[in-house]
PDB file of C-alpha atoms in Angstrom:
ATOM      1  CA  SER A   1      -3.728 -13.817  -2.183  1.00 49.00           C
ATOM      2  CA  ARG A   2      -5.988 -15.135   0.480  1.00 54.00           C
ATOM      3  CA  HIS A   3      -5.926 -17.335   3.645  1.00 55.00           C
ATOM      4  CA  VAL A   4      -7.663 -20.368   2.581  1.00 57.00           C
ATOM      5  CA  GLY A   5      -9.215 -20.218   6.463  1.00 59.00           C
ATOM      6  CA  GLY A   6     -10.233 -16.702   5.136  1.00 63.00           C
ATOM      7  CA  PRO A   7      -9.193 -12.940   6.998  1.00 61.00           C
ATOM      8  CA  ARG A   8      -9.540 -13.788  10.018  1.00 65.00           C
ATOM      9  CA  SER A   9      -6.894 -16.850  10.264  1.00 67.00           C
ATOM     10  CA  ASP A  10      -4.763 -15.354   7.804  1.00 71.00           C
ATOM     11  CA  GLY A  11      -1.647 -13.842   9.265  1.00 80.00           C
ATOM     12  CA  ALA A  12      -0.375 -11.161   6.299  1.00 87.00           C
ATOM     13  CA  THR A  13       0.672  -7.924   6.607  1.00 92.00           C
ATOM     14  CA  MET A  14       1.361  -5.306   3.564  1.00 92.00           C
ATOM     15  CA  THR A  15       4.860  -6.001   3.395  1.00 94.00           C
ATOM     16  CA  ASP A  16       4.632  -9.752   2.886  1.00 93.00           C
ATOM     17  CA  TRP A  17       1.861  -8.478  -0.224  1.00 92.00           C
ATOM     18  CA  GLY A  18       4.541  -6.555  -1.461  1.00 94.00           C
ATOM     19  CA  ARG A  19       7.635  -8.974  -0.242  1.00 95.00           C
ATOM     20  CA  PHE A  20       6.126 -11.938  -1.546  1.00 94.00           C
ATOM     21  CA  ASP A  21       2.892 -11.674  -3.355  1.00 93.00           C
ATOM     22  CA  LEU A  22       4.328  -8.719  -5.817  1.00 95.00           C
ATOM     23  CA  ASN A  23       7.939 -10.294  -6.065  1.00 96.00           C
ATOM     24  CA  GLU A  24       6.490 -13.898  -6.593  1.00 96.00           C
ATOM     25  CA  ALA A  25       4.377 -11.837  -9.357  1.00 96.00           C
ATOM     26  CA  ILE A  26       7.070  -9.983 -11.031  1.00 97.00           C
ATOM     27  CA  GLY A  27       9.106 -12.990 -10.800  1.00 97.00           C
ATOM     28  CA  PHE A  28       6.292 -15.398 -12.588  1.00 97.00           C
ATOM     29  CA  LEU A  29       6.668 -12.451 -15.333  1.00 96.00           C
ATOM     30  CA  VAL A  30      10.454 -12.445 -15.535  1.00 96.00           C
ATOM     31  CA  GLU A  31      10.732 -16.112 -16.227  1.00 97.00           C
ATOM     32  CA  ARG A  32       7.461 -16.231 -18.640  1.00 97.00           C
ATOM     33  CA  ASP A  33       9.660 -14.229 -21.046  1.00 96.00           C
ATOM     34  CA  PRO A  34      12.762 -12.409 -20.089  1.00 95.00           C
ATOM     35  CA  ASP A  35      13.273 -10.275 -22.801  1.00 96.00           C
ATOM     36  CA  ARG A  36       9.784  -7.917 -22.553  1.00 96.00           C
ATOM     37  CA  PRO A  37       9.872  -4.851 -20.013  1.00 97.00           C
ATOM     38  CA  ILE A  38       7.498  -5.265 -17.301  1.00 96.00           C
ATOM     39  CA  ALA A  39       5.398  -2.498 -16.790  1.00 96.00           C
ATOM     40  CA  VAL A  40       3.059  -2.353 -13.795  1.00 95.00           C
ATOM     41  CA  VAL A  41      -0.812  -0.805 -13.009  1.00 96.00           C
ATOM     42  CA  GLY A  42      -1.368  -0.735  -9.671  1.00 94.00           C
ATOM     43  CA  HIS A  43      -4.179   1.373  -7.417  1.00 93.00           C
ATOM     44  CA  SER A  44      -4.159   2.285  -3.949  1.00 92.00           C
ATOM     45  CA  ALA A  45      -1.417  -0.257  -2.357  1.00 92.00           C
ATOM     46  CA  GLY A  46      -0.946  -1.356  -5.825  1.00 91.00           C
ATOM     47  CA  GLY A  47       1.541   1.522  -6.414  1.00 91.00           C
ATOM     48  CA  TRP A  48       3.218   1.622  -3.660  1.00 90.00           C
ATOM     49  CA  LEU A  49       3.768  -2.104  -2.430  1.00 93.00           C
ATOM     50  CA  LEU A  50       6.616  -1.608  -5.103  1.00 93.00           C
ATOM     51  CA  ALA A  51       8.805  -0.356  -2.278  1.00 94.00           C
ATOM     52  CA  PHE A  52       8.729  -3.481  -0.672  1.00 95.00           C
ATOM     53  CA  ALA A  53       8.663  -6.360  -3.494  1.00 96.00           C
ATOM     54  CA  PRO A  54      13.267  -7.214  -3.774  1.00 96.00           C
ATOM     55  CA  ASN A  55      12.917  -7.547  -7.644  1.00 96.00           C
ATOM     56  CA  ALA A  56      10.925  -4.322  -8.563  1.00 95.00           C
ATOM     57  CA  GLN A  57      14.261  -2.707 -10.108  1.00 95.00           C
ATOM     58  CA  LEU A  58      13.046  -5.415 -12.905  1.00 96.00           C
ATOM     59  CA  VAL A  59      10.219  -3.596 -13.672  1.00 96.00           C
ATOM     60  CA  SER A  60      10.817  -1.006 -15.957  1.00 96.00           C
ATOM     61  CA  ALA A  61       7.352   1.459 -16.017  1.00 96.00           C
ATOM     62  CA  ALA A  62       4.377   1.627 -13.954  1.00 96.00           C
ATOM     63  CA  LEU A  63       1.261   3.855 -13.590  1.00 96.00           C
ATOM     64  CA  THR A  64      -0.053   3.885 -10.410  1.00 95.00           C
ATOM     65  CA  VAL A  65      -3.961   5.202  -9.806  1.00 96.00           C
ATOM     66  CA  GLY A  66      -4.869   6.471  -6.695  1.00 94.00           C
ATOM     67  CA  SER A  67      -1.586   5.307  -5.308  1.00 95.00           C
ATOM     68  CA  GLN A  68      -0.823   7.816  -2.450  1.00 94.00           C
ATOM     69  CA  HIS A  69       2.126   8.794   0.275  1.00 94.00           C
ATOM     70  CA  ALA A  70      -0.704   8.366   3.101  1.00 94.00           C
ATOM     71  CA  TYR A  71       0.485  10.181   6.246  1.00 96.00           C
ATOM     72  CA  TRP A  72      -2.744  11.820   7.381  1.00 97.00           C
ATOM     73  CA  LYS A  73      -1.782  15.456   7.095  1.00 97.00           C
ATOM     74  CA  ASN A  74      -1.067  14.969   3.232  1.00 96.00           C
ATOM     75  CA  TRP A  75      -5.303  15.520   3.426  1.00 96.00           C
ATOM     76  CA  THR A  76      -6.700  19.022   4.341  1.00 95.00           C
ATOM     77  CA  GLY A  77      -9.827  20.974   6.053  1.00 95.00           C
ATOM     78  CA  THR A  78     -11.829  18.118   7.652  1.00 96.00           C
ATOM     79  CA  ALA A  79     -10.995  14.923   5.417  1.00 95.00           C
ATOM     80  CA  ARG A  80      -7.528  15.371   7.562  1.00 96.00           C
ATOM     81  CA  LEU A  81      -9.310  15.123  10.647  1.00 97.00           C
ATOM     82  CA  ALA A  82     -11.311  12.233   9.068  1.00 95.00           C
ATOM     83  CA  ARG A  83      -8.142  10.924   8.162  1.00 95.00           C
ATOM     84  CA  PHE A  84      -6.043  11.319  11.299  1.00 97.00           C
ATOM     85  CA  ALA A  85      -9.441   9.563  13.596  1.00 97.00           C
ATOM     86  CA  GLN A  86      -9.277   6.388  11.260  1.00 95.00           C
ATOM     87  CA  TRP A  87      -5.782   5.900  11.230  1.00 96.00           C
ATOM     88  CA  HIS A  88      -5.536   6.520  14.721  1.00 98.00           C
ATOM     89  CA  ALA A  89      -9.150   5.380  16.395  1.00 97.00           C
ATOM     90  CA  GLY A  90     -11.340   3.957  14.004  1.00 95.00           C
ATOM     91  CA  ILE A  91      -9.111   1.264  12.600  1.00 95.00           C
ATOM     92  CA  PRO A  92      -7.279  -0.209  15.497  1.00 96.00           C
ATOM     93  CA  ALA A  93     -10.527  -0.134  17.615  1.00 96.00           C
ATOM     94  CA  VAL A  94     -12.285  -2.299  14.881  1.00 95.00           C
ATOM     95  CA  VAL A  95      -9.583  -4.486  14.215  1.00 95.00           C
ATOM     96  CA  GLY A  96      -9.122  -5.115  17.865  1.00 94.00           C
ATOM     97  CA  ILE A  97     -12.754  -6.045  18.442  1.00 94.00           C
ATOM     98  CA  THR A  98     -13.155  -8.081  15.225  1.00 92.00           C
ATOM     99  CA  GLY A  99      -9.720  -9.054  14.395  1.00 93.00           C
ATOM    100  CA  VAL A 100      -9.916  -7.552  10.605  1.00 93.00           C
ATOM    101  CA  LEU A 101     -10.919  -5.095   8.566  1.00 93.00           C
ATOM    102  CA  PRO A 102     -14.621  -5.880   7.351  1.00 92.00           C
ATOM    103  CA  GLY A 103     -15.161  -3.869   3.613  1.00 86.00           C
ATOM    104  CA  ARG A 104     -18.283  -3.292   3.964  1.00 83.00           C
ATOM    105  CA  TYR A 105     -17.880  -0.733   6.895  1.00 75.00           C
ATOM    106  CA  PHE A 106     -14.652   0.667   5.248  1.00 74.00           C
ATOM    107  CA  GLY A 107     -15.644   0.514   1.451  1.00 75.00           C
ATOM    108  CA  GLY A 108     -13.717  -2.084   0.168  1.00 80.00           C
ATOM    109  CA  GLU A 109     -12.529  -6.174   0.716  1.00 84.00           C
ATOM    110  CA  THR A 110     -12.383  -7.521   4.124  1.00 88.00           C
ATOM    111  CA  LEU A 111      -8.610  -7.076   5.093  1.00 91.00           C
ATOM    112  CA  PRO A 112      -6.473  -9.573   7.813  1.00 92.00           C
ATOM    113  CA  GLY A 113      -5.831  -7.613  11.405  1.00 93.00           C
ATOM    114  CA  GLY A 114      -2.195  -7.720  10.511  1.00 94.00           C
ATOM    115  CA  VAL A 115      -2.626  -5.773   7.334  1.00 93.00           C
ATOM    116  CA  ALA A 116      -5.058  -2.995   8.451  1.00 94.00           C
ATOM    117  CA  ARG A 117      -2.700  -2.669  11.610  1.00 95.00           C
ATOM    118  CA  GLU A 118       0.500  -2.738   9.442  1.00 95.00           C
ATOM    119  CA  TRP A 119      -1.238   0.185   7.284  1.00 94.00           C
ATOM    120  CA  ALA A 120      -3.048   2.250   9.678  1.00 96.00           C
ATOM    121  CA  ARG A 121       0.471   2.440  11.901  1.00 96.00           C
ATOM    122  CA  TRP A 122       2.528   3.384   8.337  1.00 96.00           C
ATOM    123  CA  CYS A 123      -0.292   6.412   7.857  1.00 96.00           C
ATOM    124  CA  ARG A 124       0.263   7.609  11.298  1.00 97.00           C
ATOM    125  CA  ARG A 125       3.866   8.196  10.383  1.00 96.00           C
ATOM    126  CA  PRO A 126       5.458  10.968   8.203  1.00 95.00           C
ATOM    127  CA  SER A 127       7.283   8.584   6.765  1.00 93.00           C
ATOM    128  CA  PHE A 128       4.852   6.601   5.836  1.00 94.00           C
ATOM    129  CA  VAL A 129       6.568   2.988   4.670  1.00 92.00           C
ATOM    130  CA  ASP A 130      10.192   4.088   4.904  1.00 90.00           C
ATOM    131  CA  GLY A 131      12.078   2.614   8.126  1.00 84.00           C
ATOM    132  CA  ASP A 132       9.261   0.064   8.561  1.00 82.00           C
ATOM    133  CA  GLY A 133       9.721  -3.157   6.292  1.00 84.00           C
ATOM    134  CA  ALA A 134      10.497  -0.816   3.323  1.00 91.00           C
ATOM    135  CA  LEU A 135      13.567  -1.419   0.733  1.00 92.00           C
ATOM    136  CA  PRO A 136      16.255   1.497   1.290  1.00 90.00           C
ATOM    137  CA  PRO A 137      15.522   3.810  -1.901  1.00 88.00           C
ATOM    138  CA  GLU A 138      18.680   2.743  -3.785  1.00 88.00           C
ATOM    139  CA  ARG A 139      17.048  -1.236  -4.362  1.00 90.00           C
ATOM    140  CA  ARG A 140      13.455  -0.139  -5.462  1.00 91.00           C
ATOM    141  CA  PHE A 141      11.942   0.298  -8.511  1.00 91.00           C
ATOM    142  CA  ALA A 142      13.513   3.190 -10.415  1.00 91.00           C
ATOM    143  CA  GLY A 143      11.539   2.907 -13.462  1.00 93.00           C
ATOM    144  CA  ARG A 144       9.392   4.860 -15.354  1.00 95.00           C
ATOM    145  CA  LEU A 145       6.113   6.393 -12.819  1.00 95.00           C
ATOM    146  CA  LEU A 146       3.268   8.026 -13.945  1.00 95.00           C
ATOM    147  CA  ALA A 147       1.304   8.954 -10.899  1.00 94.00           C
ATOM    148  CA  VAL A 148      -2.430   9.482 -11.619  1.00 94.00           C
ATOM    149  CA  GLY A 149      -4.608  11.229  -9.128  1.00 94.00           C
ATOM    150  CA  VAL A 150      -8.794  11.656  -9.949  1.00 92.00           C
ATOM    151  CA  PRO A 151     -10.466  14.857  -9.385  1.00 91.00           C
ATOM    152  CA  GLY A 152     -12.244  14.681  -5.841  1.00 91.00           C
ATOM    153  CA  ASP A 153     -11.072  11.255  -4.811  1.00 92.00           C
ATOM    154  CA  PRO A 154     -11.656  11.360  -0.393  1.00 90.00           C
ATOM    155  CA  PHE A 155      -8.795   8.823  -0.559  1.00 89.00           C
ATOM    156  CA  ALA A 156      -5.969  10.280  -2.936  1.00 93.00           C
ATOM    157  CA  PRO A 157      -5.703  14.197  -2.627  1.00 95.00           C
ATOM    158  CA  PRO A 158      -3.077  15.703  -4.905  1.00 94.00           C
ATOM    159  CA  LEU A 159      -0.683  15.987  -1.914  1.00 94.00           C
ATOM    160  CA  ALA A 160      -0.820  12.903  -1.387  1.00 94.00           C
ATOM    161  CA  VAL A 161      -0.372  11.540  -4.806  1.00 95.00           C
ATOM    162  CA  ALA A 162       2.159  13.897  -5.323  1.00 93.00           C
ATOM    163  CA  GLY A 163       4.079  12.001  -2.431  1.00 90.00           C
ATOM    164  CA  ILE A 164       4.333   8.325  -4.443  1.00 88.00           C
ATOM    165  CA  PRO A 165       7.397   9.085  -6.579  1.00 81.00           C
ATOM    166  CA  ASP A 166       9.281   9.167  -3.158  1.00 76.00           C
ATOM    167  CA  LEU A 167       8.417   6.080  -2.132  1.00 68.00           C
TER     168      LEU A 167
END
């Protein structure tokens, strides 16, 4: 979802995107054809936002591509140092100054400040999203999951992708 006034006036968080937006999309599909199984394809956050959607148990299967348990220690070598700097200093500083995370500098869409701050906070924690807005594990998506990583992907290394089934 995009706020009419742009990302600087958008008060959304990642939790909101899962709890409201993804939940609404799943609900729409169920309402449209209640007898058809629902499958989700998610890239990056699109894979782990299922942990926030109250109706995610209605999804029978999910394919995630480049989705990751993004705790910074799931990277190795210099990439680990880069993720540490990104989550602990870079993103908090940029968002503190600009109010948003400018996509042109971070390789994606410009993110509202609340989304970027929450994302950085989760990535500093070994529990990632657990205990911070995510549904309890027994209420989350429980269908079939195929978590795919792309060799050499600097944003989703094998150890981080392997953590997706635990979300």
